[in-house]
Short mmCIF file of C-alpha atoms in Angstrom, two decimals:
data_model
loop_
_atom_site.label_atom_id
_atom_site.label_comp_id
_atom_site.label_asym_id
_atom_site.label_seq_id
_atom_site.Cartn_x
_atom_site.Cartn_y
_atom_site.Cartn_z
CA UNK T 8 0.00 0.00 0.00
CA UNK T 9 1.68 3.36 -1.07
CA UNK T 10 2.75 5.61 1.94
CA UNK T 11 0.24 8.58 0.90
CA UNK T 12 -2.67 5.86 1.74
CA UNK T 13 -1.33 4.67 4.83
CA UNK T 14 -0.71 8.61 6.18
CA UNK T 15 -4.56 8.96 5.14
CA UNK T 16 -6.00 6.39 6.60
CA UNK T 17 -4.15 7.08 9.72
CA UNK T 18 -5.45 10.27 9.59
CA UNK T 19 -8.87 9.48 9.00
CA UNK T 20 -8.81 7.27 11.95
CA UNK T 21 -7.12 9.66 14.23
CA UNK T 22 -9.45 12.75 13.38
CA UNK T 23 -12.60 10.15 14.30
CA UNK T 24 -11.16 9.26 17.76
CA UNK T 25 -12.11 12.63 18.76
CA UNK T 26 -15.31 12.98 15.91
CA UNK T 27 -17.76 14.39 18.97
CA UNK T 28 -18.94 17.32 17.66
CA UNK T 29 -22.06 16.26 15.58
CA UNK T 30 -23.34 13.71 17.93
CA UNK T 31 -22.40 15.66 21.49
CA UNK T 32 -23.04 19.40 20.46
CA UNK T 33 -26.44 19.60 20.75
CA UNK T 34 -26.20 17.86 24.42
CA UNK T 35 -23.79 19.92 25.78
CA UNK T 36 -24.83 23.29 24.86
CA UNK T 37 -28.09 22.28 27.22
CA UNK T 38 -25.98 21.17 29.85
CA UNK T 39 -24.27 24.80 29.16
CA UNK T 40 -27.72 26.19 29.87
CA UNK T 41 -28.72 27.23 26.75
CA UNK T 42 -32.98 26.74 25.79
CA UNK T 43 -33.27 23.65 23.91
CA UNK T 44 -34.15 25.62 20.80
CA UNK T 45 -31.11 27.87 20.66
CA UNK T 46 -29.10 24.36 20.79
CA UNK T 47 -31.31 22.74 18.01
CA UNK T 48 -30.31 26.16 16.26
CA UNK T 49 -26.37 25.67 16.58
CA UNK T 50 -26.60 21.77 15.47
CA UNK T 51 -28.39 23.25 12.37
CA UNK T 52 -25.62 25.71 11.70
CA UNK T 53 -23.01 22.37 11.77
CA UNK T 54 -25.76 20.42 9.67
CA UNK T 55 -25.58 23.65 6.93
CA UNK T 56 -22.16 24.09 7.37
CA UNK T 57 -21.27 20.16 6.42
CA UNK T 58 -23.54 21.14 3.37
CA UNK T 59 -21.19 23.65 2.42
CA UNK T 60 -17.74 21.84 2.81
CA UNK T 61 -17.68 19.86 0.06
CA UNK T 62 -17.89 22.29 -3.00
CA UNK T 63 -15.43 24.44 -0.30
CA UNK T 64 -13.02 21.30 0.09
CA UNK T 65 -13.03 20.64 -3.93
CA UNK T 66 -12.27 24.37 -4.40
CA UNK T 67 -9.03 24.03 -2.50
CA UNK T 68 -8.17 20.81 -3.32
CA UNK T 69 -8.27 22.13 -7.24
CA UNK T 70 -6.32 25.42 -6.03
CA UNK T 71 -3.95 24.24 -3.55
CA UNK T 72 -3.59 20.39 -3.84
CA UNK T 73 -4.87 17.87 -1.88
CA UNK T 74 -1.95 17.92 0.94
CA UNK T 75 -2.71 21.69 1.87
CA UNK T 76 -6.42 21.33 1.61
CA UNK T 77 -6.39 18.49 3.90
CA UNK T 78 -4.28 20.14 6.40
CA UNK T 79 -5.70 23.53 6.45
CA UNK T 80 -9.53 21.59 6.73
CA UNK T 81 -8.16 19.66 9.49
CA UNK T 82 -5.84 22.46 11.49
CA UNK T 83 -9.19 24.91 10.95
CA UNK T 84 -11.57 22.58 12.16
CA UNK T 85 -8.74 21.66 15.62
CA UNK T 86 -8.06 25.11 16.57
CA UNK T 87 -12.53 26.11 16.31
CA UNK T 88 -13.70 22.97 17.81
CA UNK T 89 -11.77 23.49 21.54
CA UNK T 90 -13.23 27.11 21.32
CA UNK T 91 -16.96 25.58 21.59
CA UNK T 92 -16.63 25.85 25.24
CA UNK T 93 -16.00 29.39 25.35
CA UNK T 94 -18.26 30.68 22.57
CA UNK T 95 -20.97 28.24 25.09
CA UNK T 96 -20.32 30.44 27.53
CA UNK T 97 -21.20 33.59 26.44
CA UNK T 98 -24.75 32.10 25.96
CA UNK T 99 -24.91 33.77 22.23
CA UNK T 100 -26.59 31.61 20.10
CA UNK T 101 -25.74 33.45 16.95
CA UNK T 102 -21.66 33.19 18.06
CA UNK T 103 -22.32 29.13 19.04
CA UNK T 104 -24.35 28.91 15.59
CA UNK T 105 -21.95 30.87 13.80
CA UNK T 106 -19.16 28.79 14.72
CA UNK T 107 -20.89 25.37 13.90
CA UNK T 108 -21.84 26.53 10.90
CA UNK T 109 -17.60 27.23 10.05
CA UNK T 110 -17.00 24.18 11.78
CA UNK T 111 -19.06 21.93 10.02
CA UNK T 112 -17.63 23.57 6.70
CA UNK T 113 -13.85 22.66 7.71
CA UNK T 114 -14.59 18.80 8.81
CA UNK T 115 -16.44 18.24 5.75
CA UNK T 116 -13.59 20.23 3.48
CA UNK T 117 -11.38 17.39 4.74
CA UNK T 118 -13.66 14.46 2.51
CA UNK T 119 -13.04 15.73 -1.69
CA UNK T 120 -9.59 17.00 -0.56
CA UNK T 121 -8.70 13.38 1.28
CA UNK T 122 -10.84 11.38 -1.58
CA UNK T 123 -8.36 12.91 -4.16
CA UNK T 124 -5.74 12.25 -2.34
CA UNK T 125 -6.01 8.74 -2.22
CA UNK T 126 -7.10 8.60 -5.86
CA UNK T 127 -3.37 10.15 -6.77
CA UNK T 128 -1.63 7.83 -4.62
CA UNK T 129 -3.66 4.28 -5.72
CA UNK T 130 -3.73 3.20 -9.01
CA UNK T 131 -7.70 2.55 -11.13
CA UNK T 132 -6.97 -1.44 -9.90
CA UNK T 133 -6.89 -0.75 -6.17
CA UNK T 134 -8.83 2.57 -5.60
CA UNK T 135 -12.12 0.29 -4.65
CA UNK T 136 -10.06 -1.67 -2.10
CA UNK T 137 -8.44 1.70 -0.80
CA UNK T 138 -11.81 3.63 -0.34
CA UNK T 139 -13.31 0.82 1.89
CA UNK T 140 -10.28 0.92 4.03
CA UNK T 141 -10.94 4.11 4.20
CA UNK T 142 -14.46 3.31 5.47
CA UNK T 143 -12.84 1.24 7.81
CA UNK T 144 -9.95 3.73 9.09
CA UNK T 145 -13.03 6.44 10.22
CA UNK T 146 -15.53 3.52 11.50
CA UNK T 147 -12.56 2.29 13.81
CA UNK T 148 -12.05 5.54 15.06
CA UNK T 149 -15.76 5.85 15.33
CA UNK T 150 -16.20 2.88 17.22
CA UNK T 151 -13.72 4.57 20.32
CA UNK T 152 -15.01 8.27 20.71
CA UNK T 153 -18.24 7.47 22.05
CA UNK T 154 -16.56 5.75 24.77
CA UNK T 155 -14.12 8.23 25.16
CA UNK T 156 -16.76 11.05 25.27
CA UNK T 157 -18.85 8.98 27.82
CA UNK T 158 -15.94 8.35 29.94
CA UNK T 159 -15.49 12.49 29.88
CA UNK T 160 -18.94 12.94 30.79
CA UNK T 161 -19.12 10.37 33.40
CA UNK T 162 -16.55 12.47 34.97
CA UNK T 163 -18.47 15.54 34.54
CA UNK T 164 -15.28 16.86 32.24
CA UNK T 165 -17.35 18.16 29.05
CA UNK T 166 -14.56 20.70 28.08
CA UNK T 167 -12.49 17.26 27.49
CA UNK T 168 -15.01 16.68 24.78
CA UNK T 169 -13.86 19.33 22.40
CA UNK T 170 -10.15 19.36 23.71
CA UNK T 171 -10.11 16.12 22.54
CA UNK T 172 -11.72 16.35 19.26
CA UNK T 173 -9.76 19.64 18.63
CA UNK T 174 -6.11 17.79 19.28
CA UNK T 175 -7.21 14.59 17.39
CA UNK T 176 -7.68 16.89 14.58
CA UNK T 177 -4.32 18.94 14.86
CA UNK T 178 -2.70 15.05 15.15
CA UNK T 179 -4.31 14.41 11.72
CA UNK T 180 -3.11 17.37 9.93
CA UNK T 181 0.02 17.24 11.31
CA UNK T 182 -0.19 13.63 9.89
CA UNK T 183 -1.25 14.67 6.26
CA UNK T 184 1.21 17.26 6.24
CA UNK T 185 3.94 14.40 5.44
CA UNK T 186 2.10 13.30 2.29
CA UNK T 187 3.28 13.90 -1.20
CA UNK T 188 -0.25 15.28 -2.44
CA UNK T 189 0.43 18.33 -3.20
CA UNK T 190 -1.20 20.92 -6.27
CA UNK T 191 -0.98 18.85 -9.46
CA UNK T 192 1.62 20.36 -12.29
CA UNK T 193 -1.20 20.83 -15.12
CA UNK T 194 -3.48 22.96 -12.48
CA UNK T 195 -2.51 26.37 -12.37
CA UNK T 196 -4.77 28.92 -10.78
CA UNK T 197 -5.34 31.22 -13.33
CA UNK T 198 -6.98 28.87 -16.09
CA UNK T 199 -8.69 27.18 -12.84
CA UNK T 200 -10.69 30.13 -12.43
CA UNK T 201 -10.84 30.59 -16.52
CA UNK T 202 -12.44 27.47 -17.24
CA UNK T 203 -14.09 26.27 -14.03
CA UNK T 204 -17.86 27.14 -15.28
CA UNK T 205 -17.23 24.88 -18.32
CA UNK T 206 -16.12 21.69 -15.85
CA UNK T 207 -18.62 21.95 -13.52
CA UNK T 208 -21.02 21.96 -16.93
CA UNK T 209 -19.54 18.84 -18.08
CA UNK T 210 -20.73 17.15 -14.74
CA UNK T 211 -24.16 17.79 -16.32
CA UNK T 212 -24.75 14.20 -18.15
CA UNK T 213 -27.04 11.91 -17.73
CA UNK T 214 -24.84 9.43 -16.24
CA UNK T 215 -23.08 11.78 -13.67
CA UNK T 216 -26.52 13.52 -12.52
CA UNK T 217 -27.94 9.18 -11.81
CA UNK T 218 -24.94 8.68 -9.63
CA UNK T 219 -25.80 11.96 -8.29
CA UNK T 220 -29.59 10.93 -7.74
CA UNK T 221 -28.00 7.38 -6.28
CA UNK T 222 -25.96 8.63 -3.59
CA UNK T 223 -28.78 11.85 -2.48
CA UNK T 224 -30.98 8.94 -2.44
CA UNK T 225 -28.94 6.93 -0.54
CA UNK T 226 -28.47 9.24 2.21
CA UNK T 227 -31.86 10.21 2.57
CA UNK T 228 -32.68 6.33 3.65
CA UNK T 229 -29.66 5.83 5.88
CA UNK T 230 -30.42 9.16 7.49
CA UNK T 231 -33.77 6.91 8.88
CA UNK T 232 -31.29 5.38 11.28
CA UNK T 233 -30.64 8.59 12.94
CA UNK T 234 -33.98 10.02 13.02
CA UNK T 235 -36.86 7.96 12.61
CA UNK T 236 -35.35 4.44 13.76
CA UNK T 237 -35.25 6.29 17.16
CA UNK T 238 -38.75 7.55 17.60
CA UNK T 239 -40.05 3.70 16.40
CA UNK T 240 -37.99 1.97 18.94
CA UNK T 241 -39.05 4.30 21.70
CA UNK T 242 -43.07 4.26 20.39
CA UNK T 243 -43.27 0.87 20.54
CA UNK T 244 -41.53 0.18 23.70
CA UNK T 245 -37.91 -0.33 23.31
CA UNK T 246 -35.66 1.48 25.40
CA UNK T 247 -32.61 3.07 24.26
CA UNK T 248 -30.10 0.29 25.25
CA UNK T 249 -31.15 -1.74 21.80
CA UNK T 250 -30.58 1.66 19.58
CA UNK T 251 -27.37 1.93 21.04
CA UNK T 252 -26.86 -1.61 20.14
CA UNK T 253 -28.22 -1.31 16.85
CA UNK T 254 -25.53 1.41 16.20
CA UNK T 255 -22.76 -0.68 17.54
CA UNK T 256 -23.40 -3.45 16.02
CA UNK T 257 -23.30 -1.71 12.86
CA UNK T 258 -20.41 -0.33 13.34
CA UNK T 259 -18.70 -3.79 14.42
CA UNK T 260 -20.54 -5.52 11.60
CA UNK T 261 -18.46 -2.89 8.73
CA UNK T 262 -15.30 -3.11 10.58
CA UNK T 263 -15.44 -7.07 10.27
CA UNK T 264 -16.95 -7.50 6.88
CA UNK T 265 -16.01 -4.36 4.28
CA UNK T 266 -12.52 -5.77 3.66
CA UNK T 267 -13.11 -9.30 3.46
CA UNK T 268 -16.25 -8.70 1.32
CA UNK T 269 -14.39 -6.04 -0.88
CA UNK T 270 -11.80 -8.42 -1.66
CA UNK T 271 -14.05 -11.45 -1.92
CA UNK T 272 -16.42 -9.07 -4.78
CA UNK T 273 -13.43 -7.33 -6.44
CA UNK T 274 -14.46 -9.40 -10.08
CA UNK T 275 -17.36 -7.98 -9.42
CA UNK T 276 -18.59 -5.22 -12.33
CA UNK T 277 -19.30 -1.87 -10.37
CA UNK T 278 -22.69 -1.36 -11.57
CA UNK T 279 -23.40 -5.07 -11.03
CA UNK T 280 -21.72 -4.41 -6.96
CA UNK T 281 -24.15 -1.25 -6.92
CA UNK T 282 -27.52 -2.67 -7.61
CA UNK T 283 -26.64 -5.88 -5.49
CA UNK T 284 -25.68 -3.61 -2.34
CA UNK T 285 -28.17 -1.00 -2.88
CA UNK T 286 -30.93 -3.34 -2.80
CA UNK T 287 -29.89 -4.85 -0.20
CA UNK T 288 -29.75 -1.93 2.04
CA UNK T 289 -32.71 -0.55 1.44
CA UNK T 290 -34.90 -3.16 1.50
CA UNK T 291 -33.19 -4.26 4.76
CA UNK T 292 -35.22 -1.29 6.04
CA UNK T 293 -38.66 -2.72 5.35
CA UNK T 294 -38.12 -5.12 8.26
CA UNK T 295 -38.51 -2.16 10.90
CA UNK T 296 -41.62 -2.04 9.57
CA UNK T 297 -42.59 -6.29 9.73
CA UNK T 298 -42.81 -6.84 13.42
CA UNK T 299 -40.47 -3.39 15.41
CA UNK T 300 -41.41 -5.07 18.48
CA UNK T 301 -38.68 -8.13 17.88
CA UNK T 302 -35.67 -6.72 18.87
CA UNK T 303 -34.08 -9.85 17.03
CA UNK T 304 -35.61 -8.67 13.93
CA UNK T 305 -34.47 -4.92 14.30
CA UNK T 306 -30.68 -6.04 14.81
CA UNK T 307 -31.21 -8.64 12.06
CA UNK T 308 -31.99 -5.32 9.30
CA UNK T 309 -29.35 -3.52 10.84
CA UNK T 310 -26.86 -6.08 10.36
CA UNK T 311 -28.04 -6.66 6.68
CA UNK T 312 -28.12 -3.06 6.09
CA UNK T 313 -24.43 -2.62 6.75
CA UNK T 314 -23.59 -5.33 5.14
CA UNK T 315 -24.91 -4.30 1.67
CA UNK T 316 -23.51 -1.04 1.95
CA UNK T 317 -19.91 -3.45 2.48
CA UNK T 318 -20.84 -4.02 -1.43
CA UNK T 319 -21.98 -1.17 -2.88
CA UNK T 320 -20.10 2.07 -0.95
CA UNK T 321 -16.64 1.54 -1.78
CA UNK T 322 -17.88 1.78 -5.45
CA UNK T 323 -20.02 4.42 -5.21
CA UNK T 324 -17.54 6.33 -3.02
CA UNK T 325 -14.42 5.33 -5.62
CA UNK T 326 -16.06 5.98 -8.52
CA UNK T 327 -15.07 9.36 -9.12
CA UNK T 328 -11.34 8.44 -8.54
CA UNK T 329 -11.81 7.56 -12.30
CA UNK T 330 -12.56 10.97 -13.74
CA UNK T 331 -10.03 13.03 -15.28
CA UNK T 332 -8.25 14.61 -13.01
CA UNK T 333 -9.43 18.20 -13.78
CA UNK T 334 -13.04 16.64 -13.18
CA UNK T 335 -11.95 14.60 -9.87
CA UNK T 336 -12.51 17.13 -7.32
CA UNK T 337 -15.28 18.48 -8.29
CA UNK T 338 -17.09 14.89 -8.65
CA UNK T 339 -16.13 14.21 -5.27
CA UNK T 340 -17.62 17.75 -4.24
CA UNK T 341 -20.93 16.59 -5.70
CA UNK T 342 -21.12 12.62 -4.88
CA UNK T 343 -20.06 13.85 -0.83
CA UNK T 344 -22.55 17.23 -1.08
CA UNK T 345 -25.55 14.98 -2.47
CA UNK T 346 -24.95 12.81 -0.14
CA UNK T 347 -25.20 15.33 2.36
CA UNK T 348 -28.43 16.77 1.15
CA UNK T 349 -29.92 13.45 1.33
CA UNK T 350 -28.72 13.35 5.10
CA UNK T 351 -30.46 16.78 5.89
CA UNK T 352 -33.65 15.88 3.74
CA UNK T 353 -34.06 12.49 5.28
CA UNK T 354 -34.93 13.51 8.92
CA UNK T 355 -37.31 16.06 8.14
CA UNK T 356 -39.28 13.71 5.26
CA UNK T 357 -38.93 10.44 7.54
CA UNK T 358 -40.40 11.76 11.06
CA UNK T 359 -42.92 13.46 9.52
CA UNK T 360 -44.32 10.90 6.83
CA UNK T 361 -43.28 8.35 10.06
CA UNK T 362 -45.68 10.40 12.33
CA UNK T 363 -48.51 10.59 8.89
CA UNK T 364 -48.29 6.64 8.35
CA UNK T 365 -46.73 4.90 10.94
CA UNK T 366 -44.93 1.60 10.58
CA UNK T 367 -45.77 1.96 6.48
CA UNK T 368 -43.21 4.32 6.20
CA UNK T 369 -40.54 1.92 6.12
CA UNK T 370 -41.48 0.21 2.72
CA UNK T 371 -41.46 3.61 1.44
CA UNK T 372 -37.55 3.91 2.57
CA UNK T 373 -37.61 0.33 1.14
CA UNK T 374 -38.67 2.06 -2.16
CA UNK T 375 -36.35 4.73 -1.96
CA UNK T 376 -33.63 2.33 -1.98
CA UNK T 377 -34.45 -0.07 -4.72
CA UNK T 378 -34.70 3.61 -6.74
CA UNK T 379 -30.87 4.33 -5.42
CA UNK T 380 -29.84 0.70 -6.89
CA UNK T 381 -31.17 1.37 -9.95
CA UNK T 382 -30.00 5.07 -10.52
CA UNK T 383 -26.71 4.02 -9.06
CA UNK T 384 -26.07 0.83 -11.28
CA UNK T 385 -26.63 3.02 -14.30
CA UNK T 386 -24.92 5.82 -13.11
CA UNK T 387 -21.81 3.90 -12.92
CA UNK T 388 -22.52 1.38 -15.68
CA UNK T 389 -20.00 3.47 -18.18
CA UNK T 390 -16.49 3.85 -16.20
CA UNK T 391 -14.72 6.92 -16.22
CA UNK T 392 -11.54 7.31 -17.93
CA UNK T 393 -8.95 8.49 -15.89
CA UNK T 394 -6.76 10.68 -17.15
CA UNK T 395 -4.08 13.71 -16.20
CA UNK T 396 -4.64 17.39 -16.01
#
């Protein structure tokens, strides 16, 4: 594995040790005394901000090359997070919003800047096998900060929270500083900003705009695992030891299986890969739906719903590691930022068509996702050529 992967990866898994933010902000800002509301109002500005990283992170990553853009995403995103505390402080929402909002634009700067970094260093053959590790690096990392942030809490040491996700994210940088990544040869700024209208037109085919469509659609039904899967569980009775199982045990099950079942599928045609793991996934979700009370049942659809995604997302998160290079950041840009959208869309259309139907939802979300495999396996049914600058 080329040393520009391995300082990645390492770096991906570092920044997650400390990856709080998102899933502790909202918490601790009530704890801080702010209303409720004001809080919801900060995690928003994040949620926006992660929106905006992504076109942000391609933008440098085309300007400055993918080394610099990953550092200064990372170093930003250290040096803001530990200054939560205070900002909490002064009980101004607009400050605490305001600096989520820049927040969530650094961390998510770090994804097209990282994604084209490992698309330099790994060659069209391995690209599918170096995005899952990928996967793997930041689920690993995942797997330890909740413990770490429950351990701080337990303690009654919140500040630790953001100390520690604002050093685990200096670490990284300082760890992505030693890659070779830097600003390609062939992409000098001034015919960047002469011909980047015609580029991002090019994305514009029919092809580019399904995989689009695939991966918006994608995150709008995982996004039910976060929002709506939550309010079931709790309706009909469970309480929230099984969620939190549910969400380990997802994370556990992609740690174990996306290498192995990378490697085992790597014959595999990509759209072929796609439409299998799609499908899987979503219709994984229609079980919530069969019988929510069986908490055997709900583990047994989160378990299959990770492990179609152990097919499918290494493709659809490679494929753009194909394009030409000129075209490479930007596709990562708009595979991560659709994405993203779907993420935002999801919780707002699942708890309230949840609320409007009930348990019927789910084979909705079911539907969504056989729609994803489809759009996806055509999407990526004509491989990209890569080529230089």
């Amino acid at each position: 594995m080329p040393s520009d992967v391995r300082l990645v990866l390492v770096a991906a898994g570092v920044n997650q040790l400390g990856a709080v933010l998102e899933g502790f902000l909202l918490v601790y800002l009530v704890h801080a005394g702010l209303p409720a509301r004001d809080a919801a109002l900060a995690v928003g500005g994040f949620a926006v901000g992660t929106l905006l990283g992504a076109p942000v992170g391609a933008a440098a990553t085309s300007r400055l090359g993918p080394r610099t853009a990953m550092a200064g995403a990372l170093g930003t995103t250290g040096v803001l997070i530990a200054t939560v505390p205070l900002a909490a402080s002064t009980a101004s929402v607009l400050l605490v919003a305001a600096l989520a909002l820049v927040v969530g634009v650094s961390t998510q700067a770090f994804r097209p800047a990282s994604s084209e970094a490992l698309s330099r260093a790994a060659d069209e053959d391995s690209s599918v096998f170096v995005f899952s590790a990928f996967r793997v690096a930041m689920n690993a990392g995942a797997l330890v900060a909740p413990v770490l942030a429950a351990a701080a809490i337990a303690a009654d040491r919140w500040v630790l929270l953001f100390v520690l996700d604002g050093v685990t994210s200096l670490l990284a940088a300082g760890v992505v500083a030693r890659t070779s990544a830097g600003r390609s040869a062939g992409a000098a700024p001034a015919p960047e900003r002469a011909t980047a209208g015609g580029r991002w037109s090019t994305l514009l085919t029919r092809r580019r705009v399904l995989y689009a469509v695939a991966m918006l659609t994608s995150g709008v039904v995982y996004a039910q695992t976060f929002s709506t899967l939550p309010l079931q569980l709790s309706a009909v009775g469970h309480g929230p030891s099984l969620y939190a199982a549910i969400l380990s045990l997802g994370a556990v099950t992609l740690v174990v299986l996306e290498l192995p079942v990378t490697t085992a599928t790597r014959s595999w045609p990509v759209p072929a890969a796609v439409l299998v793991g799609t499908v899987v996934f979503g219709l994984s979700f229609a079980l919530y739906g069969l019988a929510p009370h069986v908490a055997a049942l709900v583990l047994l659809s989160a378990v299959l719903a990770v492990a179609g995604t152990t097919v499918s997302a290494p493709r659809l998160w490679s494929f753009p590691s194909g394009e030409p290079e000129a075209l490479r950041p930007a596709m990562f840009a708009v595979s991560q930022a659709a994405f993203g959208v779907g993420m935002a869309l999801g919780p707002v259309v699942g708890v309230s068509a949840w609320r409007a139907v009930g348990e019927g939802w789910w084979a909705a979300v079911a539907l969504v996702g056989v729609v994803s495999a489809l759009a996806g396996a055509y999407g990526t049914s004509v491989a990209p050529v890569r080529q230089g600058a």
